[in-house]
Coordinates of C-alpha atoms in Angstrom, one line a residue:
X1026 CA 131.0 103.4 125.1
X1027 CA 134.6 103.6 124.4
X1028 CA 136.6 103.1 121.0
X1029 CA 139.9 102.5 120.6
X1030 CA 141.8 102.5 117.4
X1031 CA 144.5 99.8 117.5
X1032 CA 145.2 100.2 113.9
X1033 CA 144.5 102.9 111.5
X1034 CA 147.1 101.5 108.5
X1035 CA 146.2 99.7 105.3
X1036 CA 147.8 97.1 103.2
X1037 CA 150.5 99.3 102.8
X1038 CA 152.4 99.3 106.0
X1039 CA 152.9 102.7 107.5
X1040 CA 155.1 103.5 110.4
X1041 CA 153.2 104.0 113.4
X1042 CA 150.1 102.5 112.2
X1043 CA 149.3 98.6 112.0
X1044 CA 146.3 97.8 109.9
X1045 CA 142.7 97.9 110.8
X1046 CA 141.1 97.0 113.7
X1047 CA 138.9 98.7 116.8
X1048 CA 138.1 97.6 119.9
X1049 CA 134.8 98.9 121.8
X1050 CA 133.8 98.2 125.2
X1051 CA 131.3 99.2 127.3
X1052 CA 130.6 98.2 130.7
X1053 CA 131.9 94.9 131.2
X1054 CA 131.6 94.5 127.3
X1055 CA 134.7 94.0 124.8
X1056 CA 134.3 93.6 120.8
X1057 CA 137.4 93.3 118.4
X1058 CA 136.4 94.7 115.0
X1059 CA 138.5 93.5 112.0
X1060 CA 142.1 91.8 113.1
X1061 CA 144.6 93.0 110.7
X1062 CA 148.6 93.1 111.1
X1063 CA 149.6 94.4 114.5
X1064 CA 146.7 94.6 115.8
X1065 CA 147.1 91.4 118.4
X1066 CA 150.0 93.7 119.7
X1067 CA 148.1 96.7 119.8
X1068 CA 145.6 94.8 121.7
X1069 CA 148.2 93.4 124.4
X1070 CA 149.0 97.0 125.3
X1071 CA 145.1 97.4 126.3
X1072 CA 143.8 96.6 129.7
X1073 CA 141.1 93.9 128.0
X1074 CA 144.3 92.3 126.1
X1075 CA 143.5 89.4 123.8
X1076 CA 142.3 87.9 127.2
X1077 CA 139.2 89.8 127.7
X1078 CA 138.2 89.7 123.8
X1079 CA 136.1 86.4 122.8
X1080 CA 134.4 88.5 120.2
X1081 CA 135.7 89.3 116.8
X1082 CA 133.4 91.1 114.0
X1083 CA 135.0 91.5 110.4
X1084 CA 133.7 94.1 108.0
X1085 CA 135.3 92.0 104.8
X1086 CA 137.6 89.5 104.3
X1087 CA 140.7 91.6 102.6
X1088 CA 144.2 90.8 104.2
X1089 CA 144.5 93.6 106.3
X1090 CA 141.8 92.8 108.3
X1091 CA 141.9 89.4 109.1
X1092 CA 145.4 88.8 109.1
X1093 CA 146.0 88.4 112.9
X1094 CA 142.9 86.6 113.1
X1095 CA 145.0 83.2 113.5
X1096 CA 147.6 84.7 115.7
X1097 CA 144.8 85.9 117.9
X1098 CA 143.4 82.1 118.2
X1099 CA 147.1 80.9 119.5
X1100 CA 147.4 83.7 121.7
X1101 CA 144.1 82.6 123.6
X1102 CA 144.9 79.2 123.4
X1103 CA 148.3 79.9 125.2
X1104 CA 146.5 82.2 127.4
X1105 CA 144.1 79.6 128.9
X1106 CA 141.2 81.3 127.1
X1107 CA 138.9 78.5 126.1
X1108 CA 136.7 80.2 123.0
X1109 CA 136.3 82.4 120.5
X1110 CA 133.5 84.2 118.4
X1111 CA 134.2 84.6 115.5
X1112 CA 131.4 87.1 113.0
X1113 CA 131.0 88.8 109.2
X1114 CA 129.3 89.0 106.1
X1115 CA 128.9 86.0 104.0
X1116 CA 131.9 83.7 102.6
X1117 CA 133.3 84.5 106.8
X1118 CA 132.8 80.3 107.2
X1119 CA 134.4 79.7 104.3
X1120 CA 137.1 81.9 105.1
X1121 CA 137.8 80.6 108.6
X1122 CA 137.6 77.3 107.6
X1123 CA 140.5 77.8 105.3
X1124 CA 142.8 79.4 107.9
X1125 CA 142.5 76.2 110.1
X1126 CA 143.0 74.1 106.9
X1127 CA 146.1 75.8 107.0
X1128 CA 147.1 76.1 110.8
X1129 CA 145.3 72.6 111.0
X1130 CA 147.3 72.3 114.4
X1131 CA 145.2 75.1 115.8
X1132 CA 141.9 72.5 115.3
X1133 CA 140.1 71.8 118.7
X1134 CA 142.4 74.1 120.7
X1135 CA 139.6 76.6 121.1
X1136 CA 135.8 76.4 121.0
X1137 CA 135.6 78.6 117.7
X1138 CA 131.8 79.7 116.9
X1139 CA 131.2 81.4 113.4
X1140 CA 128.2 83.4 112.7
X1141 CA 127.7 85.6 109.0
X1142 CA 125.3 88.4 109.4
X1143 CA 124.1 90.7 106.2
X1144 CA 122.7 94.4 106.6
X1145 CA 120.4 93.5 109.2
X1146 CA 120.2 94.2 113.1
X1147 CA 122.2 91.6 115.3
X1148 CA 123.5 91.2 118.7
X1149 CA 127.1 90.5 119.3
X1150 CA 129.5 90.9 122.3
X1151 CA 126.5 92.9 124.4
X1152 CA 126.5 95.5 121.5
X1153 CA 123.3 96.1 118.9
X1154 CA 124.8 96.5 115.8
X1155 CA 123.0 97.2 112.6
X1156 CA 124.6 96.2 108.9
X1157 CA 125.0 98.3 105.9
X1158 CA 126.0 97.3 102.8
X1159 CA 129.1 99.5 101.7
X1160 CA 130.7 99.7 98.3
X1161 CA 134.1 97.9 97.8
X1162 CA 136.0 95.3 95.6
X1163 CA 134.7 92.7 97.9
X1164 CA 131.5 92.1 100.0
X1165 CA 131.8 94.2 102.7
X1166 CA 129.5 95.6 105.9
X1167 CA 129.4 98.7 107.5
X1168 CA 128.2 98.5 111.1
X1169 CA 126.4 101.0 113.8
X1170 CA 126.7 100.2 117.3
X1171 CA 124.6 101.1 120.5
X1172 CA 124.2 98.8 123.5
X1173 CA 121.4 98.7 126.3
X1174 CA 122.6 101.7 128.1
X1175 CA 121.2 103.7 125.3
X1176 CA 124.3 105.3 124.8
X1177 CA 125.5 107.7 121.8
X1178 CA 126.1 105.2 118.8
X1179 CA 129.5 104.6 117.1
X1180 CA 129.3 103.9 113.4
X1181 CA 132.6 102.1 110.8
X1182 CA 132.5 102.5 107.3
X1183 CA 134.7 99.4 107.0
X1184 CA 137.1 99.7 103.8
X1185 CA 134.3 101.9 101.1
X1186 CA 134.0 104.6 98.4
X1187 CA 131.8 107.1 99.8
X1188 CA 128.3 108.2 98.8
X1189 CA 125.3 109.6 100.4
X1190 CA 123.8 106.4 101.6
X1191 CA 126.2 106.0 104.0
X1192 CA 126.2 109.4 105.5
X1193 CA 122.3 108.9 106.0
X1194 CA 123.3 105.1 107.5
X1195 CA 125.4 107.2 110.6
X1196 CA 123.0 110.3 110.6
X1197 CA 122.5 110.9 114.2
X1198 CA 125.8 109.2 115.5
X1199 CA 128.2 110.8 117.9
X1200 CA 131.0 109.5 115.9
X1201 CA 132.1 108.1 112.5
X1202 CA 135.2 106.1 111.7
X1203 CA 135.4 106.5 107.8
X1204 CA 137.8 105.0 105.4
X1205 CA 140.0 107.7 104.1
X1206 CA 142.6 105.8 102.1
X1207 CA 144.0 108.4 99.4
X1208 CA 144.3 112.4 99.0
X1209 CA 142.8 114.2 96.5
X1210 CA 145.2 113.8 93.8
X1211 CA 145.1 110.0 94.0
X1212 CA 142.7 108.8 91.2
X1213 CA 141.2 105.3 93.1
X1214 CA 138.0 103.3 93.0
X1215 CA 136.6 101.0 95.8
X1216 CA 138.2 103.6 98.5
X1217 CA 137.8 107.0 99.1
X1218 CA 139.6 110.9 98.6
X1219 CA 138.7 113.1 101.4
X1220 CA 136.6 115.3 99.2
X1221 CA 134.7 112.4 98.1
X1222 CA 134.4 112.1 102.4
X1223 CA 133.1 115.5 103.0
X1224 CA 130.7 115.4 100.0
X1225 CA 129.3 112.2 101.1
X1226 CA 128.9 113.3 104.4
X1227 CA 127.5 117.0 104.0
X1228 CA 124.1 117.9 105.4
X1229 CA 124.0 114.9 108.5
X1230 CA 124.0 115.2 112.0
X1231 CA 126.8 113.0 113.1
X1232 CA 129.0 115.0 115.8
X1233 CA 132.9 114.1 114.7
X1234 CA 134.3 112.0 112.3
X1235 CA 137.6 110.4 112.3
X1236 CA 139.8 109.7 109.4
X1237 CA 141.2 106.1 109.2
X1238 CA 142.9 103.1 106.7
X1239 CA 145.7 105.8 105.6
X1240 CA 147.8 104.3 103.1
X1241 CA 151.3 105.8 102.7
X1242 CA 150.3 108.9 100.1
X1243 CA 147.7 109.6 102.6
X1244 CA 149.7 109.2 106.2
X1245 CA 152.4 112.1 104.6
X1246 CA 149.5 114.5 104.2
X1247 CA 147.1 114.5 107.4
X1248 CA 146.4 118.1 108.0
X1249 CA 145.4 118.0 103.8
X1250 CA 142.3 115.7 104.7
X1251 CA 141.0 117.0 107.6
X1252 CA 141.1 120.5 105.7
X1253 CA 139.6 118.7 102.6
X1254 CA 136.7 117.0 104.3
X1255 CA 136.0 120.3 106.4
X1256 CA 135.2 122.0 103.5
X1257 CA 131.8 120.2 103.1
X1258 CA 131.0 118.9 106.2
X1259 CA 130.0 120.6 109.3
X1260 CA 131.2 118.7 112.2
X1261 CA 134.3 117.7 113.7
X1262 CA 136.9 116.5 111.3
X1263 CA 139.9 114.3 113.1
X1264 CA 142.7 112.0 111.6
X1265 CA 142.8 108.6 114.1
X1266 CA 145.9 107.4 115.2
X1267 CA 146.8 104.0 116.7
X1268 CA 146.0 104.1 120.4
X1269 CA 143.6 106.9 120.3
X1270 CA 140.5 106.3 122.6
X1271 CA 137.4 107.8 122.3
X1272 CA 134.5 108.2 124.8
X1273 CA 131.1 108.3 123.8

């Protein structure tokens, strides 16, 4: 499995970063996850491009991560692509239906299939993924990915505080994406310090986990989190960058 961070920013645009979104392949597989600003050009500069993606899986429904989700269905449609997939936790009809109310001369253009999921096991893209419940200021899903091959599994917080639960949800992964928003002298709910990460995440097996969704405050001080988290949690502690790829 592969993993490549197209955008590691949040809502607060950080140069060098556009906002969230991964893409994971494996074999002939290709899954977008989350579609914020940027991200459709981060994903031109791929070798899958927004031509080889007909899969897109939102953790919530926040602006950063869905914001090039309609930019994404005209650069298909212009492409010649002919449909799009289009999956999340609940209220992800709802949402997508407003976005077309909106672009209204997008309708028909593409064959657009929604699906919500919850914190259950689903297939999507030729990728298991299992749901988790995380804890933010909206309804939001973590998600753990493996695929037939049986290869080492890939887990994304999504946008969440941390705590425990989650750390048990990615015990045994090779690697962690983790929402890391603010340092430690940012006083925030609904994301998380990187103390707060390394707490959260001390005592399980998962191999390497990398930092992501820096806002500003934490983008100026990298080195600071990685330090921070390392002080409580074993394994490999890395900051993503846009572009980075990972092999699993």
């Amino acid at each position: 499995m592969r993993v490549t961070f197209l955008g590691t920013g949040s809502a607060m645009p950080v140069t060098g970063r556009a906002q969230t979104g991964l893409l994971l392949e494996s074999d002939s597989n290709a899954l977008l996850v989350d579609c914020g600003s940027g991200v459709l050009a981060r994903l031109a500069e791929t070798e899958v491009g927004y031509e080889g993606v007909s899969s897109v899986l939102l953790t919530h429904h926040h602006l950063d991560h869905v914001s090039d989700l309609m930019a994404l269905v005209k650069a298909r449609w212009l492409a010649g692509q002919d449909r799009l997939e289009i999956v999340g936790p609940e209220g992800t009809e709802d949402l997508v239906e407003g976005l077309f109310d909106v672009h209204d001369y997008l309708k028909g253009r593409l064959d657009v299939q929604v699906r919500e999921v919850g914190p259950t096991e689903f297939g999507v893209a030729g990728f298991d993924v299992m749901g988790f419940e995380v804890r933010h200021s909206m309804p939001t899903l973590a998600y753990r990915f493996s695929n037939e091959r049986g290869e080492a599994d890939f887990v994304f917080s999504g946008d969440t505080e941390a705590f425990s639960a989650l750390g048990d949800f990615a015990d045994g992964a090779s690697v962690l994406a983790h929402d890391c928003s603010f340092p430690d002298d940012v006083d925030v709910s609904n994301h998380p310090t990187p103390s707060q990460v390394g707490e959260a995440l001390a005592g399980w097996d998962i191999d390497s986990v990398y930092l992501t969704h820096l806002y500003p405050h934490a983008d100026r001080v990298t080195d600071d989190l990685r330090a921070s988290v390392s002080e409580r949690f074993d394994g490999e502690v890395r900051v993503a960058k846009d572009g980075l790829v990972v092999e699993l």
